[in-house]
Amino acid sequence: MKIDPQNPADLSAQIAQAIKAAIVSGELIVDARLPSEAELADQFQVSRPTVREALKRLAAQSLIRTQRGATGGAFVNRLNFEDAYSQQITTSTLLLSMNAVSFDTACEARYALERACAPLSAERRTPDHLATMRTEIFRQSQPGLTDEAFCASDVAFHRALVDGAGNPVLSYQLAGAVEAMQPLMNMITFSARSRESIIALHTRIADALDARAAGEVDAALVELETYTRQLARDVAERRRKQSG
Amino acid sequence: MKIDPQNPADLSAQIAQAIKAAIVSGELIVDARLPSEAELADQFQVSRPTVREALKRLAAQSLIRTQRGATGGAFVNRLNFEDAYSQQITTSTLLLSMNAVSFDTACEARYALERACAPLSAERRTPDHLATMRTEIFRQSQPGLTDEAFCASDVAFHRALVDGAGNPVLSYQLAGAVEAMQPLMNMITFSARSRESIIALHTRIADALDARAAGEVDAALVELETYTRQLARDVAERRRKQSG
DNA sequence: GACTTTTAAATGTCAGACAAATGAAAAATG
DNA sequence: CATTTTTCATTTGTCTGACATTTAAAAGTC
């Protein structure tokens, strides 16, 4: 962890990389205390601000946490699922918005992954998961709901479905795919009729999960995907006509 | 993007958060140039080192890139799939290694997601994908291959399968699940016989993809998952006996 | 006009300093 | 002696000012 070529540019990046490697390799274990900034500056033969920039890079990735005071310092952070979720969601969202990913591509990925969870969820969902889904369905049926709120509730519904699989790794992986779709979904205007159709499918899904009917969940998800993509095509069509 | 409560701690984190919000919201678009460090210091009423720490936090997440020189500065970075891949892989790997995720949980998630790709891959895989898979199968059959190299080739094989779906969003989401398994897989000792079994299943998968037989791919993946989990159980059993 | 030199602007780095938090040791108190 | 209070050293957070390096544009030179 002491290697540092004498390329006097990007020193903080090199130091961050060295410490990161030590963490990933297990050389630095969870809750281990790093040397103080002054000591690190001495070890790496750089100034304290440079060390600090390196540490901030690591803090941005939730790899370390810092604490002030006598017994303070920088500690290797236990990466928890919650932090990983939010990182994944931002990354996925930006990835989609910055790379002109088509609605179809994102939608296909999302539903493919979600369908992968369906059989497990049908088997393991708890009453809690079902209750959450019913609540969201009820919320979606409220009149006067904005499109944004409808989409947010839609995300909550699908997250409950995914969480029902009882596999935190799956939930983590899916978080990005489901949440990153929201900005794209927000571009769709949901008419009263389209909301009705979606709610009907959501109800079918909830009922099927209730009955532990994996096949029926899958069928409903396929229909939902088809319908969602159709809605997006309609929006695009409408926009094309308006501008043309 | 100018809000900054007068809580004089974590200033760099607050500034990073403000700029990040501006990027996510689209207020700052790709390739937009941020004000110079001196200007930012002036705007936020902090010193330049503090601004720099904030910028390094963003750079660590690939949200910005910096360039020296007269026309240099910090620019909003287009988050590309490659950067997102590697971020996801580190995060997933650390998440698994730091949270004592069981082999079964990780394995289940991985194969559930991979099976989600299988039908798409059967439909869209190109000769290139098949060639990669055949190459890796050949590599796996070489005698004298270390367990680590065998696992690395296994990862490459499965990535080709996933990439065959031709959906970059899927590939991105899967990257974490597939690669993060590698350290866990490395704990398994692959006997000559177990390698043979895995290679046979890999061959079945490649053949099925070649024939565009989605159902057969799925069946082989299920068998591979079962077999992998059995191998892990055997290792655990052996360890238990040794220590007991 | 083509090439070289200068210059200005920006990031990268450094040195030294002070503020603030914090836990532990030392001192005071009953 | 036990408990509370005070002091203090350590560490991070921030600031100021400076210099080095890179880079592209402007100025100068042939």
Coordinates of C-alpha atoms (C1' of nucleotides) in Angstrom, one line a residue:
Chain A
M1 CA 0.0 0.0 0.0
K2 CA 3.0 2.2 -0.2
I3 CA 3.6 2.3 -3.9
D4 CA 3.6 5.7 -5.4
P5 CA 5.4 6.5 -8.7
Q6 CA 7.0 9.8 -8.8
N7 CA 4.5 11.1 -11.3
P8 CA 3.7 14.3 -9.5
A9 CA 0.2 14.6 -10.9
D10 CA -3.0 13.0 -9.6
L11 CA -1.2 12.1 -6.4
S12 CA -4.5 12.1 -4.5
A13 CA -6.0 9.7 -7.0
Q14 CA -3.0 7.4 -6.6
I15 CA -3.2 7.4 -2.9
A16 CA -6.9 6.8 -2.9
Q17 CA -6.4 3.9 -5.3
A18 CA -3.7 2.4 -3.0
I19 CA -5.9 2.6 0.1
K20 CA -8.9 1.3 -1.9
A21 CA -6.9 -1.7 -3.0
A22 CA -5.9 -2.4 0.6
I23 CA -9.5 -2.4 1.5
V24 CA -10.7 -4.5 -1.3
S25 CA -7.9 -7.1 -0.8
G26 CA -8.8 -7.3 2.8
E27 CA -5.5 -5.9 4.0
L28 CA -7.6 -3.3 5.8
I29 CA -10.6 -4.8 7.5
V30 CA -13.9 -3.3 8.5
D31 CA -13.6 -0.7 11.3
A32 CA -9.8 -0.7 11.0
R33 CA -8.4 2.8 11.7
L34 CA -6.3 4.3 9.1
P35 CA -3.2 6.3 10.1
S36 CA -3.9 9.9 10.9
E37 CA -3.8 12.4 8.0
A38 CA -0.4 13.6 9.2
E39 CA 1.0 10.1 9.3
L40 CA -0.3 9.3 5.9
A41 CA 1.2 12.5 4.6
D42 CA 4.4 11.4 6.0
Q43 CA 4.2 7.9 4.6
F44 CA 3.3 8.9 1.1
Q45 CA 5.6 11.9 1.2
V46 CA 2.9 14.4 0.3
S47 CA 1.1 17.3 2.0
R48 CA -1.9 16.9 4.2
P49 CA -4.3 18.6 1.8
T50 CA -3.3 16.0 -0.8
V51 CA -4.0 13.2 1.7
R52 CA -7.3 14.8 2.6
E53 CA -8.4 14.9 -1.1
A54 CA -7.6 11.2 -1.3
L55 CA -9.6 10.5 1.8
K56 CA -12.6 12.5 0.5
R57 CA -12.5 10.4 -2.7
L58 CA -12.9 7.3 -0.5
A59 CA -15.5 8.9 1.7
A60 CA -17.6 9.7 -1.5
Q61 CA -17.7 5.9 -2.2
S62 CA -18.7 5.1 1.4
L63 CA -15.4 3.2 1.8
I64 CA -14.4 5.1 4.9
R65 CA -16.0 7.3 7.5
T66 CA -14.2 10.0 9.5
Q67 CA -14.5 11.1 13.1
R68 CA -13.1 14.0 14.8
G69 CA -11.5 14.2 18.2
A70 CA -8.8 12.6 20.2
T71 CA -9.6 9.0 19.2
G72 CA -11.0 10.0 15.9
G73 CA -9.6 9.4 12.4
A74 CA -10.6 7.6 9.3
F75 CA -12.1 4.1 9.6
V76 CA -12.9 1.5 7.1
N77 CA -16.6 1.6 6.7
R78 CA -18.9 -1.4 6.5
L79 CA -20.6 -0.9 3.2
N80 CA -24.3 -1.5 4.0
F81 CA -27.1 -2.3 1.6
E82 CA -28.7 1.0 2.1
D83 CA -25.7 3.0 1.0
A84 CA -25.1 0.6 -1.9
Y85 CA -28.7 1.1 -3.0
S86 CA -28.5 4.8 -3.2
Q87 CA -25.2 4.7 -5.0
Q88 CA -26.6 2.3 -7.5
I89 CA -29.7 4.3 -8.1
T90 CA -27.8 7.5 -8.8
T91 CA -25.4 5.7 -11.1
S92 CA -28.2 3.9 -13.0
T93 CA -30.3 7.1 -13.3
L94 CA -27.4 9.1 -14.7
L95 CA -26.3 6.3 -16.9
L96 CA -29.8 6.2 -18.5
S97 CA -30.2 10.0 -18.7
M98 CA -26.8 10.7 -20.1
N99 CA -26.6 8.0 -22.7
A100 CA -29.8 8.3 -24.5
V101 CA -30.9 4.8 -23.6
S102 CA -34.1 4.1 -25.3
F103 CA -37.3 3.6 -23.3
D104 CA -37.6 0.1 -24.8
T105 CA -34.1 -1.0 -23.8
A106 CA -34.5 0.2 -20.2
C107 CA -38.0 -1.2 -20.0
E108 CA -36.9 -4.6 -21.4
A109 CA -34.1 -4.8 -18.9
R110 CA -36.3 -3.8 -16.0
Y111 CA -39.0 -6.3 -16.7
A112 CA -36.6 -9.1 -17.5
L113 CA -35.0 -8.7 -14.1
E114 CA -38.3 -8.3 -12.4
R115 CA -39.6 -11.5 -13.9
A116 CA -36.5 -13.2 -12.5
C117 CA -37.7 -12.3 -9.0
A118 CA -41.3 -13.3 -9.6
P119 CA -41.0 -17.0 -8.9
L120 CA -39.0 -16.4 -5.7
S121 CA -41.4 -13.7 -4.6
A122 CA -44.4 -15.9 -5.2
E123 CA -42.8 -18.5 -2.9
R124 CA -41.5 -16.2 -0.1
R125 CA -43.5 -13.0 0.0
T126 CA -44.8 -12.2 3.5
P127 CA -48.2 -10.6 4.4
D128 CA -46.2 -7.4 4.8
H129 CA -45.2 -7.3 1.2
L130 CA -48.7 -8.0 0.1
A131 CA -50.0 -5.3 2.3
T132 CA -47.6 -2.8 0.9
M133 CA -48.7 -3.7 -2.6
R134 CA -52.3 -3.4 -1.8
T135 CA -51.7 0.0 -0.2
E136 CA -49.9 1.3 -3.3
I137 CA -52.6 0.0 -5.5
F138 CA -55.2 1.9 -3.4
R139 CA -53.0 5.0 -3.6
Q140 CA -52.8 4.7 -7.4
S141 CA -56.6 4.6 -7.7
Q142 CA -57.0 7.9 -5.9
P143 CA -58.3 10.7 -8.2
G144 CA -56.3 13.8 -8.4
L145 CA -53.0 12.0 -8.1
T146 CA -50.2 13.7 -10.2
D147 CA -48.3 11.7 -12.8
E148 CA -45.2 11.9 -10.7
A149 CA -46.9 10.6 -7.6
F150 CA -48.5 7.8 -9.7
C151 CA -45.0 6.8 -10.9
A152 CA -43.5 7.0 -7.4
S153 CA -46.2 4.7 -6.2
D154 CA -45.6 2.4 -9.1
V155 CA -41.9 2.1 -8.1
A156 CA -42.9 1.4 -4.5
F157 CA -45.2 -1.4 -5.7
H158 CA -42.6 -3.0 -7.8
R159 CA -40.0 -2.7 -5.1
A160 CA -42.3 -4.6 -2.7
L161 CA -42.6 -7.3 -5.4
V162 CA -38.8 -7.5 -5.6
D163 CA -38.2 -7.4 -1.9
G164 CA -40.7 -10.2 -1.6
A165 CA -38.1 -12.6 -3.0
G166 CA -36.3 -12.2 0.3
N167 CA -32.9 -12.0 -1.3
P168 CA -31.1 -8.7 -0.3
V169 CA -28.6 -9.2 -3.2
L170 CA -31.5 -9.4 -5.7
S171 CA -33.2 -6.3 -4.1
Y172 CA -29.9 -4.4 -4.4
Q173 CA -29.4 -5.3 -8.0
L174 CA -32.9 -4.5 -8.9
A175 CA -33.1 -1.2 -7.1
G176 CA -31.1 0.4 -9.8
A177 CA -33.2 -1.0 -12.6
V178 CA -36.5 -0.2 -11.1
E179 CA -35.8 3.3 -9.7
A180 CA -33.8 4.4 -12.7
M181 CA -36.8 3.9 -14.9
Q182 CA -38.8 6.5 -12.9
P183 CA -37.5 9.6 -14.8
L184 CA -38.3 7.8 -18.1
M185 CA -41.8 6.8 -16.8
N186 CA -42.4 10.4 -15.8
M187 CA -42.4 11.4 -19.4
I188 CA -45.5 9.4 -20.0
T189 CA -48.8 11.1 -19.4
F190 CA -51.1 8.7 -17.7
S191 CA -54.7 9.1 -18.7
A192 CA -57.5 7.9 -16.4
R193 CA -58.0 4.9 -18.7
S194 CA -54.3 3.9 -18.8
R195 CA -54.2 4.1 -15.0
E196 CA -57.1 1.8 -14.8
S197 CA -55.4 -0.8 -17.0
I198 CA -52.2 -0.6 -15.0
I199 CA -54.0 -0.8 -11.7
A200 CA -55.9 -3.9 -13.0
L201 CA -52.6 -5.5 -13.8
H202 CA -51.1 -4.6 -10.5
T203 CA -54.1 -6.2 -8.8
R204 CA -53.7 -9.3 -10.9
I205 CA -50.0 -9.5 -9.8
A206 CA -50.9 -9.0 -6.1
D207 CA -53.6 -11.6 -6.3
A208 CA -51.3 -14.0 -8.0
L209 CA -48.6 -13.5 -5.4
D210 CA -51.2 -14.0 -2.7
A211 CA -52.1 -17.3 -4.3
R212 CA -48.4 -18.1 -4.8
A213 CA -49.2 -18.6 -8.5
A214 CA -45.8 -17.9 -10.1
G215 CA -46.9 -18.5 -13.6
E216 CA -49.7 -16.0 -13.3
V217 CA -47.4 -13.3 -11.9
D218 CA -45.1 -13.8 -14.9
A219 CA -48.0 -13.6 -17.3
A220 CA -49.2 -10.3 -15.8
L221 CA -45.7 -8.9 -15.8
V222 CA -45.4 -9.7 -19.5
E223 CA -48.7 -7.9 -20.2
L224 CA -47.6 -5.0 -18.1
E225 CA -44.4 -4.7 -20.0
T226 CA -46.2 -4.8 -23.3
Y227 CA -48.7 -2.2 -22.2
T228 CA -46.1 0.1 -20.8
R229 CA -44.1 0.0 -24.0
Q230 CA -47.3 0.6 -25.9
L231 CA -48.0 3.7 -23.8
A232 CA -44.5 5.0 -24.5
R233 CA -44.9 4.5 -28.2
D234 CA -48.2 6.4 -28.1
V235 CA -46.5 9.3 -26.4
A236 CA -43.7 9.3 -29.0
E237 CA -46.3 9.1 -31.8
R238 CA -48.3 12.1 -30.4
R239 CA -45.1 14.2 -30.1
R240 CA -44.1 13.4 -33.6
K241 CA -47.5 14.5 -34.9
Q242 CA -47.4 17.7 -32.9
S243 CA -44.0 18.7 -34.2
G244 CA -44.7 17.6 -37.8
Chain B
M1 CA -27.3 25.2 -6.2
K2 CA -26.2 27.9 -3.7
I3 CA -27.8 26.7 -0.5
D4 CA -25.3 26.2 2.2
P5 CA -26.4 26.2 5.9
Q6 CA -24.0 27.8 8.2
N7 CA -23.1 24.6 9.8
P8 CA -19.3 24.8 9.5
A9 CA -18.7 21.1 9.3
D10 CA -18.8 18.9 6.3
L11 CA -18.7 21.9 4.1
S12 CA -17.1 19.9 1.3
A13 CA -19.8 17.3 1.5
Q14 CA -22.5 19.9 1.3
I15 CA -20.9 21.5 -1.7
A16 CA -20.5 18.2 -3.4
Q17 CA -24.1 17.4 -2.7
A18 CA -25.2 20.7 -4.2
I19 CA -23.3 20.2 -7.4
K20 CA -24.4 16.6 -7.6
A21 CA -28.0 17.6 -7.3
A22 CA -27.5 20.2 -10.1
I23 CA -26.1 17.4 -12.3
V24 CA -28.8 14.9 -11.5
S25 CA -31.5 17.4 -12.1
G26 CA -30.1 18.4 -15.4
E27 CA -29.3 21.9 -14.4
L28 CA -25.7 21.1 -15.3
I29 CA -25.6 19.1 -18.5
V30 CA -22.9 16.9 -19.9
D31 CA -19.7 18.6 -20.8
A32 CA -20.8 21.8 -19.1
R33 CA -17.9 23.5 -17.4
L34 CA -18.2 24.3 -13.8
P35 CA -16.9 27.6 -12.5
S36 CA -13.2 27.6 -11.6
E37 CA -12.2 26.5 -8.1
A38 CA -11.6 30.1 -7.2
E39 CA -15.0 31.2 -8.4
L40 CA -16.7 28.3 -6.6
A41 CA -14.8 29.2 -3.4
D42 CA -16.1 32.7 -3.8
Q43 CA -19.7 31.6 -4.5
F44 CA -19.9 29.2 -1.6
Q45 CA -17.9 31.5 0.7
V46 CA -15.3 28.8 1.5
S47 CA -11.6 28.3 0.8
R48 CA -10.2 26.7 -2.3
P49 CA -9.0 23.5 -0.5
T50 CA -12.6 23.0 0.7
V51 CA -13.9 23.3 -2.9
R52 CA -11.3 21.0 -4.1
E53 CA -12.3 18.3 -1.6
A54 CA -15.8 18.6 -2.8
L55 CA -14.7 18.3 -6.5
K56 CA -12.6 15.2 -5.6
R57 CA -15.7 13.6 -4.1
L58 CA -17.5 14.1 -7.4
A59 CA -14.5 12.9 -9.4
A60 CA -14.4 9.7 -7.4
Q61 CA -18.0 9.0 -8.6
S62 CA -17.0 9.8 -12.2
L63 CA -19.5 12.7 -12.1
I64 CA -16.9 15.2 -13.2
R65 CA -13.5 15.2 -14.9
T66 CA -10.8 17.9 -14.5
Q67 CA -8.4 19.3 -17.0
R68 CA -5.5 21.6 -16.4
G69 CA -4.4 24.5 -18.4
A70 CA -5.8 27.8 -19.7
T71 CA -9.1 26.4 -20.9
G72 CA -9.2 23.7 -18.2
G73 CA -11.5 23.3 -15.3
A74 CA -14.0 20.8 -14.0
F75 CA -16.5 19.4 -16.6
V76 CA -19.6 17.4 -16.1
N77 CA -18.6 13.9 -17.2
R78 CA -20.7 11.7 -19.4
L79 CA -21.1 8.6 -17.3
N80 CA -20.3 5.8 -19.6
F81 CA -21.2 2.1 -19.2
E82 CA -17.6 1.1 -18.6
D83 CA -17.1 3.4 -15.6
A84 CA -20.5 2.4 -14.3
Y85 CA -19.5 -1.3 -14.7
S86 CA -16.4 -1.0 -12.6
Q87 CA -18.1 1.0 -9.9
Q88 CA -20.8 -1.5 -9.7
I89 CA -18.4 -4.4 -9.5
T90 CA -16.4 -2.9 -6.6
T91 CA -19.5 -2.0 -4.7
S92 CA -21.1 -5.4 -5.2
T93 CA -17.9 -7.2 -4.3
L94 CA -17.4 -5.2 -1.1
L95 CA -21.1 -5.5 -0.2
L96 CA -20.8 -9.3 -0.4
S97 CA -17.5 -9.6 1.4
M98 CA -18.3 -7.1 4.2
N99 CA -21.8 -8.4 5.0
A100 CA -21.3 -12.1 5.3
V101 CA -23.8 -12.8 2.5
S102 CA -24.2 -16.5 2.2
F103 CA -23.0 -18.3 -0.9
D104 CA -26.5 -19.5 -1.5
T105 CA -28.0 -16.0 -1.4
A106 CA -25.5 -14.6 -3.8
C107 CA -25.7 -17.7 -6.1
E108 CA -29.5 -17.6 -6.2
A109 CA -29.4 -13.9 -7.1
R110 CA -26.8 -14.4 -9.8
Y111 CA -28.6 -17.3 -11.5
A112 CA -32.0 -15.7 -11.2
L113 CA -30.7 -12.6 -13.1
E114 CA -28.7 -14.7 -15.5
R115 CA -31.7 -16.8 -16.4
A116 CA -33.6 -13.6 -17.1
C117 CA -31.1 -12.8 -19.8
A118 CA -31.1 -16.3 -21.3
P119 CA -34.2 -16.0 -23.6
L120 CA -33.0 -12.6 -25.0
S121 CA -29.6 -14.0 -25.5
A122 CA -30.9 -17.1 -27.3
E123 CA -32.7 -14.7 -29.7
R124 CA -30.0 -12.1 -30.3
R125 CA -26.5 -13.6 -29.6
T126 CA -24.1 -13.0 -32.4
P127 CA -21.4 -15.4 -33.7
D128 CA -19.0 -13.3 -31.7
H129 CA -20.6 -14.1 -28.4
L130 CA -20.7 -17.8 -29.3
A131 CA -17.0 -17.7 -30.3
T132 CA -16.1 -16.1 -26.9
M133 CA -18.0 -18.8 -25.1
R134 CA -16.3 -21.6 -27.0
T135 CA -12.9 -20.0 -26.4
E136 CA -13.5 -19.8 -22.7
I137 CA -14.8 -23.4 -22.6
F138 CA -11.6 -24.5 -24.3
R139 CA -9.5 -22.5 -21.8
Q140 CA -11.4 -24.2 -19.0
S141 CA -10.5 -27.6 -20.3
Q142 CA -6.7 -26.9 -20.3
P143 CA -4.9 -28.9 -17.6
G144 CA -2.8 -27.1 -15.1
L145 CA -5.2 -24.2 -14.9
T146 CA -5.3 -22.7 -11.4
D147 CA -8.6 -22.4 -9.7
E148 CA -8.4 -18.6 -9.9
A149 CA -7.9 -18.7 -13.7
F150 CA -10.7 -21.2 -14.0
C151 CA -13.1 -18.9 -12.1
A152 CA -12.0 -15.9 -14.2
S153 CA -12.7 -17.8 -17.4
D154 CA -16.1 -18.8 -15.9
V155 CA -16.9 -15.2 -15.3
A156 CA -15.9 -14.3 -18.9
F157 CA -18.1 -17.1 -20.2
H158 CA -21.1 -15.9 -18.3
R159 CA -20.5 -12.3 -19.3
A160 CA -20.6 -13.4 -22.9
L161 CA -23.9 -15.0 -22.3
V162 CA -25.3 -11.9 -20.7
D163 CA -23.9 -9.6 -23.3
G164 CA -25.5 -11.8 -25.9
A165 CA -28.8 -10.3 -24.9
G166 CA -27.7 -7.1 -26.6
N167 CA -29.1 -4.9 -23.9
P168 CA -26.4 -2.7 -22.4
V169 CA -28.6 -1.9 -19.4
L170 CA -28.9 -5.6 -18.6
S171 CA -25.2 -6.1 -19.1
Y172 CA -24.5 -3.3 -16.7
Q173 CA -26.9 -4.6 -14.0
L174 CA -25.6 -8.1 -14.4
A175 CA -21.9 -7.1 -14.2
G176 CA -22.1 -6.7 -10.5
A177 CA -23.9 -9.9 -9.8
V178 CA -21.6 -12.0 -12.0
E179 CA -18.3 -10.5 -11.1
A180 CA -19.0 -10.1 -7.4
M181 CA -19.4 -13.8 -7.2
Q182 CA -15.9 -14.5 -8.2
P183 CA -14.3 -14.1 -4.8
L184 CA -16.9 -16.4 -3.4
M185 CA -16.3 -18.9 -6.2
N186 CA -12.6 -18.7 -5.5
M187 CA -13.2 -20.4 -2.2
I188 CA -14.3 -23.5 -4.0
T189 CA -11.6 -26.0 -4.9
F190 CA -12.4 -27.4 -8.3
S191 CA -11.4 -31.0 -8.7
A192 CA -10.8 -32.4 -12.2
R193 CA -14.2 -34.1 -12.1
S194 CA -16.1 -31.0 -11.0
R195 CA -14.5 -29.0 -13.8
E196 CA -15.6 -31.7 -16.3
S197 CA -19.2 -31.4 -15.1
I198 CA -19.1 -27.6 -15.3
I199 CA -17.5 -27.6 -18.8
A200 CA -20.2 -30.1 -19.9
L201 CA -22.9 -27.7 -18.7
H202 CA -21.2 -24.8 -20.4
T203 CA -21.0 -26.7 -23.6
R204 CA -24.7 -27.5 -23.3
I205 CA -25.5 -23.8 -22.8
A206 CA -23.3 -22.7 -25.8
D207 CA -24.9 -25.4 -28.0
A208 CA -28.4 -24.3 -26.9
L209 CA -27.7 -20.7 -27.6
D210 CA -26.3 -21.7 -31.0
A211 CA -29.6 -23.5 -31.7
R212 CA -31.5 -20.6 -30.2
A213 CA -33.2 -23.0 -27.8
A214 CA -34.1 -20.7 -24.9
G215 CA -35.7 -23.5 -22.9
E216 CA -32.6 -25.7 -23.0
V217 CA -30.4 -22.8 -22.0
D218 CA -32.6 -22.2 -19.0
A219 CA -32.6 -25.9 -18.0
A220 CA -28.8 -26.0 -18.2
L221 CA -28.5 -22.9 -16.1
V222 CA -30.8 -24.4 -13.5
E223 CA -28.6 -27.5 -13.4
L224 CA -25.4 -25.3 -13.2
E225 CA -26.9 -23.4 -10.2
T226 CA -27.8 -26.6 -8.5
Y227 CA -24.4 -28.1 -9.1
T228 CA -22.5 -25.0 -8.0
R229 CA -24.4 -24.8 -4.8
Q230 CA -23.7 -28.5 -4.2
L231 CA -20.0 -27.9 -4.6
A232 CA -20.1 -25.1 -2.1
R233 CA -22.0 -27.3 0.3
D234 CA -19.3 -30.0 -0.1
V235 CA -16.6 -27.5 0.7
A236 CA -18.4 -26.3 3.8
E237 CA -18.9 -29.9 4.9
R238 CA -15.3 -30.8 4.4
R239 CA -14.2 -27.7 6.4
R240 CA -16.6 -28.7 9.2
K241 CA -15.1 -32.1 9.4
Q242 CA -11.6 -30.9 9.5
S243 CA -12.2 -28.4 12.3
G244 CA -14.4 -30.9 14.3
Chain C
dG1 C1' 2.2 33.1 -43.6
dA2 C1' 4.5 29.8 -40.6
dC3 C1' 6.9 29.2 -36.6
dT4 C1' 8.5 30.4 -32.0
dT5 C1' 8.0 32.8 -27.7
dT6 C1' 5.4 34.8 -24.2
dT7 C1' 1.6 35.1 -21.2
dA8 C1' -2.5 34.3 -18.7
dA9 C1' -5.6 31.1 -16.6
dA10 C1' -6.5 27.0 -14.5
dT11 C1' -5.5 22.9 -11.7
dG12 C1' -2.1 20.4 -8.7
dT13 C1' 0.7 20.7 -4.7
dC14 C1' 2.8 22.5 -0.6
dA15 C1' 3.5 24.8 4.1
dG16 C1' 1.9 26.5 8.2
dA17 C1' -1.7 28.0 11.0
dC18 C1' -6.0 28.1 13.7
dA19 C1' -10.8 26.2 15.0
dA20 C1' -13.6 22.6 16.8
dA21 C1' -14.6 18.2 18.5
dT22 C1' -13.7 14.5 21.6
dG23 C1' -12.1 11.2 24.6
dA24 C1' -8.9 10.3 28.2
dA25 C1' -6.1 11.7 31.9
dA26 C1' -5.5 14.8 35.7
dA27 C1' -7.4 17.5 39.2
dA28 C1' -10.7 18.9 42.3
dT29 C1' -14.6 17.9 45.3
dG30 C1' -17.7 15.5 48.4
Chain D
dC1 C1' -12.4 6.4 48.1
dA2 C1' -15.7 7.5 44.6
dT3 C1' -17.5 11.0 41.7
dT4 C1' -17.5 15.0 39.2
dT5 C1' -15.2 18.6 36.9
dT6 C1' -11.4 20.4 34.5
dT7 C1' -7.6 20.3 31.6
dC8 C1' -5.2 18.6 27.7
dA9 C1' -3.5 16.3 23.8
dT10 C1' -4.9 14.4 19.5
dT11 C1' -7.3 14.5 15.2
dT12 C1' -10.2 16.3 11.7
dG13 C1' -12.1 20.6 9.4
dT14 C1' -10.9 24.9 7.5
dC15 C1' -8.3 28.9 6.0
dT16 C1' -4.5 31.8 3.8
dG17 C1' -1.0 32.3 0.8
dA18 C1' 2.2 30.6 -2.2
dC19 C1' 4.6 28.1 -6.0
dA20 C1' 4.7 24.5 -9.8
dT21 C1' 2.8 22.7 -13.9
dT22 C1' -0.1 22.4 -17.8
dT23 C1' -2.3 24.3 -21.6
dA24 C1' -4.2 27.2 -25.1
dA25 C1' -4.3 31.6 -26.9
dA26 C1' -1.9 35.9 -27.9
dA27 C1' 2.2 38.2 -29.3
dG28 C1' 6.3 38.4 -31.5
dT29 C1' 9.8 36.9 -35.1
dC30 C1' 11.6 35.2 -39.3

